[in-house]
Coordinates of C-alpha atoms in Angstrom, one line a residue:
X1213 CA -55.7 3.6 -31.2
X1214 CA -58.1 1.2 -33.0
X1215 CA -61.7 0.7 -32.0
X1216 CA -60.8 -2.6 -30.2
X1217 CA -57.9 -0.8 -28.4
X1218 CA -60.2 2.0 -27.3
X1219 CA -62.7 -0.7 -26.0
X1220 CA -59.9 -2.4 -24.0
X1221 CA -58.5 0.9 -22.8
X1222 CA -61.9 2.1 -21.5
X1223 CA -62.7 -1.2 -19.9
X1224 CA -59.3 -1.5 -18.1
X1225 CA -59.3 2.2 -17.0
X1226 CA -62.8 1.8 -15.6
X1227 CA -61.8 -1.3 -13.6
X1228 CA -58.6 0.5 -12.3
X1229 CA -60.6 3.6 -11.2
X1230 CA -63.2 1.5 -9.5
X1231 CA -60.5 -0.5 -7.7
X1232 CA -61.6 -3.8 -9.2
X1233 CA -58.1 -4.0 -10.7
X1234 CA -56.3 -3.1 -7.4
X1235 CA -52.9 -1.4 -7.1
X1236 CA -50.2 -4.0 -7.6
X1237 CA -52.3 -6.3 -9.7
X1238 CA -50.3 -7.9 -12.6
X1239 CA -51.8 -7.2 -16.0
X1240 CA -51.7 -10.4 -18.1
X1241 CA -52.6 -9.8 -21.7
X1242 CA -54.3 -13.2 -22.3
X1243 CA -56.6 -12.7 -19.2
X1244 CA -57.3 -9.1 -20.1
X1245 CA -58.1 -10.0 -23.7
X1246 CA -60.8 -12.4 -22.5
X1247 CA -62.1 -9.9 -20.0
X1248 CA -62.4 -7.1 -22.7
X1249 CA -63.6 -9.4 -25.5
X1250 CA -60.7 -8.5 -27.8
X1251 CA -57.5 -10.0 -29.0
X1252 CA -54.1 -9.5 -27.2
X1253 CA -52.9 -6.8 -29.7
X1254 CA -55.5 -4.2 -28.7
X1255 CA -54.9 -5.0 -25.0
X1256 CA -51.2 -4.4 -25.5
X1257 CA -51.9 -1.0 -27.0
X1258 CA -54.3 -0.2 -24.2
X1259 CA -51.8 -1.1 -21.5
X1260 CA -49.2 1.2 -23.2
X1261 CA -51.7 4.1 -23.1
X1262 CA -52.5 3.4 -19.5
X1263 CA -48.8 3.3 -18.7
X1264 CA -48.3 6.7 -20.4
X1265 CA -51.1 8.1 -18.2
X1266 CA -49.5 6.6 -15.0
X1267 CA -52.3 4.1 -14.4
X1268 CA -49.9 1.3 -15.0
X1269 CA -46.2 0.7 -14.4
X1270 CA -43.8 -1.6 -16.3
X1271 CA -41.0 -3.4 -14.5
X1272 CA -37.5 -4.0 -15.9
X1273 CA -38.6 -7.5 -16.7
X1274 CA -41.4 -5.9 -18.9
X1275 CA -44.2 -7.1 -16.8
X1276 CA -47.1 -4.6 -16.2
X1277 CA -48.8 -3.9 -13.0
X1278 CA -51.6 -1.5 -11.8
X1279 CA -49.7 1.5 -10.3
X1280 CA -49.2 1.6 -6.6
X1281 CA -49.1 4.9 -4.7
X1282 CA -47.2 5.8 -1.5
X1283 CA -47.9 8.9 0.6
X1284 CA -45.3 11.0 -1.3
X1285 CA -47.1 10.2 -4.5
X1286 CA -50.5 11.1 -3.1
X1287 CA -49.3 14.4 -1.7
X1288 CA -47.6 15.3 -5.1
X1289 CA -50.8 14.5 -7.0
X1290 CA -53.0 16.5 -4.7
X1291 CA -50.7 19.5 -4.5
X1292 CA -50.5 19.7 -8.3
X1293 CA -54.3 19.2 -8.5
X1294 CA -54.8 22.0 -5.9
X1295 CA -52.6 24.4 -7.9
X1296 CA -54.4 23.7 -11.1
X1297 CA -57.9 23.7 -9.6
X1298 CA -57.2 27.0 -7.7
X1299 CA -56.1 28.6 -11.0
X1300 CA -59.2 27.2 -12.8
X1301 CA -61.6 28.6 -10.2
X1302 CA -59.7 31.9 -10.2
X1303 CA -60.2 32.2 -14.0
X1304 CA -63.8 31.1 -13.6
X1305 CA -64.6 33.8 -11.0
X1306 CA -64.1 36.5 -13.7
X1307 CA -66.2 34.6 -16.3
X1308 CA -69.0 32.9 -14.4
X1309 CA -72.5 34.2 -15.4
X1310 CA -75.9 33.4 -14.0
X1311 CA -76.2 30.2 -16.0
X1312 CA -72.9 28.9 -14.5
X1313 CA -73.9 29.7 -11.0
X1314 CA -77.3 28.0 -11.6
X1315 CA -75.4 24.9 -12.9
X1316 CA -73.1 24.8 -9.9
X1317 CA -76.1 25.2 -7.5
X1318 CA -77.9 22.4 -9.2
X1319 CA -74.9 20.1 -8.8
X1320 CA -74.6 21.1 -5.1
X1321 CA -78.3 20.4 -4.6
X1322 CA -77.9 16.9 -6.2
X1323 CA -75.0 16.2 -3.8
X1324 CA -77.1 17.3 -0.8
X1325 CA -80.0 15.1 -1.9
X1326 CA -77.7 12.1 -2.1
X1327 CA -76.1 12.8 1.3
X1328 CA -79.5 13.1 3.0
X1329 CA -80.9 9.9 1.5
X1330 CA -81.1 6.8 3.7
X1331 CA -79.4 4.7 1.0
X1332 CA -76.3 6.4 -0.1
X1333 CA -76.0 6.4 -3.9
X1334 CA -72.2 6.7 -4.6
X1335 CA -72.4 6.9 -8.4
X1336 CA -74.9 9.8 -8.1
X1337 CA -72.7 11.6 -5.7
X1338 CA -69.6 11.1 -7.8
X1339 CA -71.5 12.3 -10.9
X1340 CA -72.7 15.5 -9.1
X1341 CA -69.2 16.2 -7.8
X1342 CA -67.7 15.7 -11.2
X1343 CA -70.3 18.1 -12.8
X1344 CA -69.4 20.8 -10.2
X1345 CA -65.6 20.6 -10.9
X1346 CA -66.1 20.1 -14.7
X1347 CA -68.3 23.2 -14.9
X1348 CA -65.7 25.3 -13.1
X1349 CA -63.0 24.0 -15.5
X1350 CA -65.2 24.7 -18.5
X1351 CA -65.9 28.2 -17.3
X1352 CA -62.1 28.8 -16.9
X1353 CA -61.9 28.4 -20.7
X1354 CA -58.4 27.0 -21.0
X1355 CA -57.7 24.0 -23.2
X1356 CA -54.2 23.6 -21.8
X1357 CA -55.5 23.7 -18.2
X1358 CA -58.2 21.2 -19.0
X1359 CA -55.7 18.8 -20.5
X1360 CA -53.3 19.0 -17.5
X1361 CA -56.0 18.8 -14.9
X1362 CA -57.9 16.0 -16.6
X1363 CA -54.9 13.7 -16.2
X1364 CA -54.6 14.4 -12.5
X1365 CA -58.4 14.2 -11.7
X1366 CA -58.6 10.8 -13.4
X1367 CA -55.9 9.2 -11.3
X1368 CA -57.3 6.4 -9.2
X1369 CA -56.0 8.0 -5.9
X1370 CA -58.2 11.0 -6.6
X1371 CA -61.2 9.1 -7.8
X1372 CA -61.1 6.7 -4.8
X1373 CA -60.8 9.5 -2.2
X1374 CA -64.6 10.2 -2.2
X1375 CA -65.3 6.5 -1.9
X1376 CA -63.6 6.5 1.5
X1377 CA -65.5 9.5 2.9
X1378 CA -67.7 9.2 5.9
X1379 CA -71.1 11.0 5.7
X1380 CA -69.6 13.8 7.8
X1381 CA -66.8 14.3 5.3
X1382 CA -69.3 14.2 2.4
X1383 CA -71.3 16.9 4.1
X1384 CA -68.2 19.0 4.7
X1385 CA -67.3 18.7 1.0
X1386 CA -70.8 19.7 0.0
X1387 CA -70.6 22.8 2.2
X1388 CA -67.3 23.7 0.7
X1389 CA -68.8 23.5 -2.7
X1390 CA -71.6 25.9 -1.6
X1391 CA -69.0 28.4 -0.4
X1392 CA -67.0 28.1 -3.6
X1393 CA -70.2 28.8 -5.5
X1394 CA -70.9 31.9 -3.4
X1395 CA -67.4 33.2 -4.1
X1396 CA -67.9 32.7 -7.8
X1397 CA -71.3 34.5 -7.6
X1398 CA -69.5 37.4 -6.0
X1399 CA -66.9 37.3 -8.8
X1400 CA -64.2 37.2 -6.2
X1401 CA -61.1 35.3 -7.5
X1402 CA -59.1 35.6 -4.3
X1403 CA -61.9 34.2 -2.2
X1404 CA -62.6 31.4 -4.7
X1405 CA -59.0 30.5 -5.0
X1406 CA -58.5 30.3 -1.2
X1407 CA -61.6 28.1 -0.8
X1408 CA -60.6 25.7 -3.6
X1409 CA -57.1 25.3 -2.3
X1410 CA -58.4 24.4 1.2
X1411 CA -61.0 22.1 -0.4
X1412 CA -58.3 20.0 -2.2
X1413 CA -56.0 20.1 0.7
X1414 CA -58.6 18.7 3.0
X1415 CA -59.3 15.9 0.4
X1416 CA -55.5 15.0 0.6
X1417 CA -55.7 14.6 4.4
X1418 CA -58.9 12.6 4.1
X1419 CA -57.0 10.3 1.7
X1420 CA -54.0 10.0 4.0
X1421 CA -56.0 9.4 7.1
X1422 CA -59.3 7.7 6.0
X1423 CA -62.1 8.2 8.5
X1424 CA -63.6 5.1 10.1
X1425 CA -67.2 4.1 9.5

């Protein structure tokens, strides 16, 4: 894609992930061009890319909408993510050195700091959570796995799950990260895989049945 198309793509993807462009929203090229500060041609290219990545769906009448997700879609995405993340952490368990464990621990400590603060800093929590999972994927050392998992983790339904968490759920997620880190420190792939599978499965149920408050 051109530089203008990249600009439009990143802008639109960011707004879809944040929920600003909500599921079911029709994407009108003229409005989006003004929003992104580009012409309609790069917007058209950006929409095609977002469609290929399942952020956008196109109807038979060739109108484009932000993709909507039902419970079957949610479960499929989280099951696939669970399978891939479990494989990633299993590979990482045989490769993690002291520097990796230190990096994971630092990410966990950042999450804990955010949870304990009076004013919850969602971007900081999301960043720490992303660092934790990204470091495991990096340690797994598989380009194919990274490419496949990257598409799933960036789906809005995954990104928006944490946004719906209560503090209790955030604390539970943090504690699960600590356990996963312990399994990696012990270089135990079976333990690490079981923990990660449960971690992603719990996230699915949190998404299907959001906690109140």
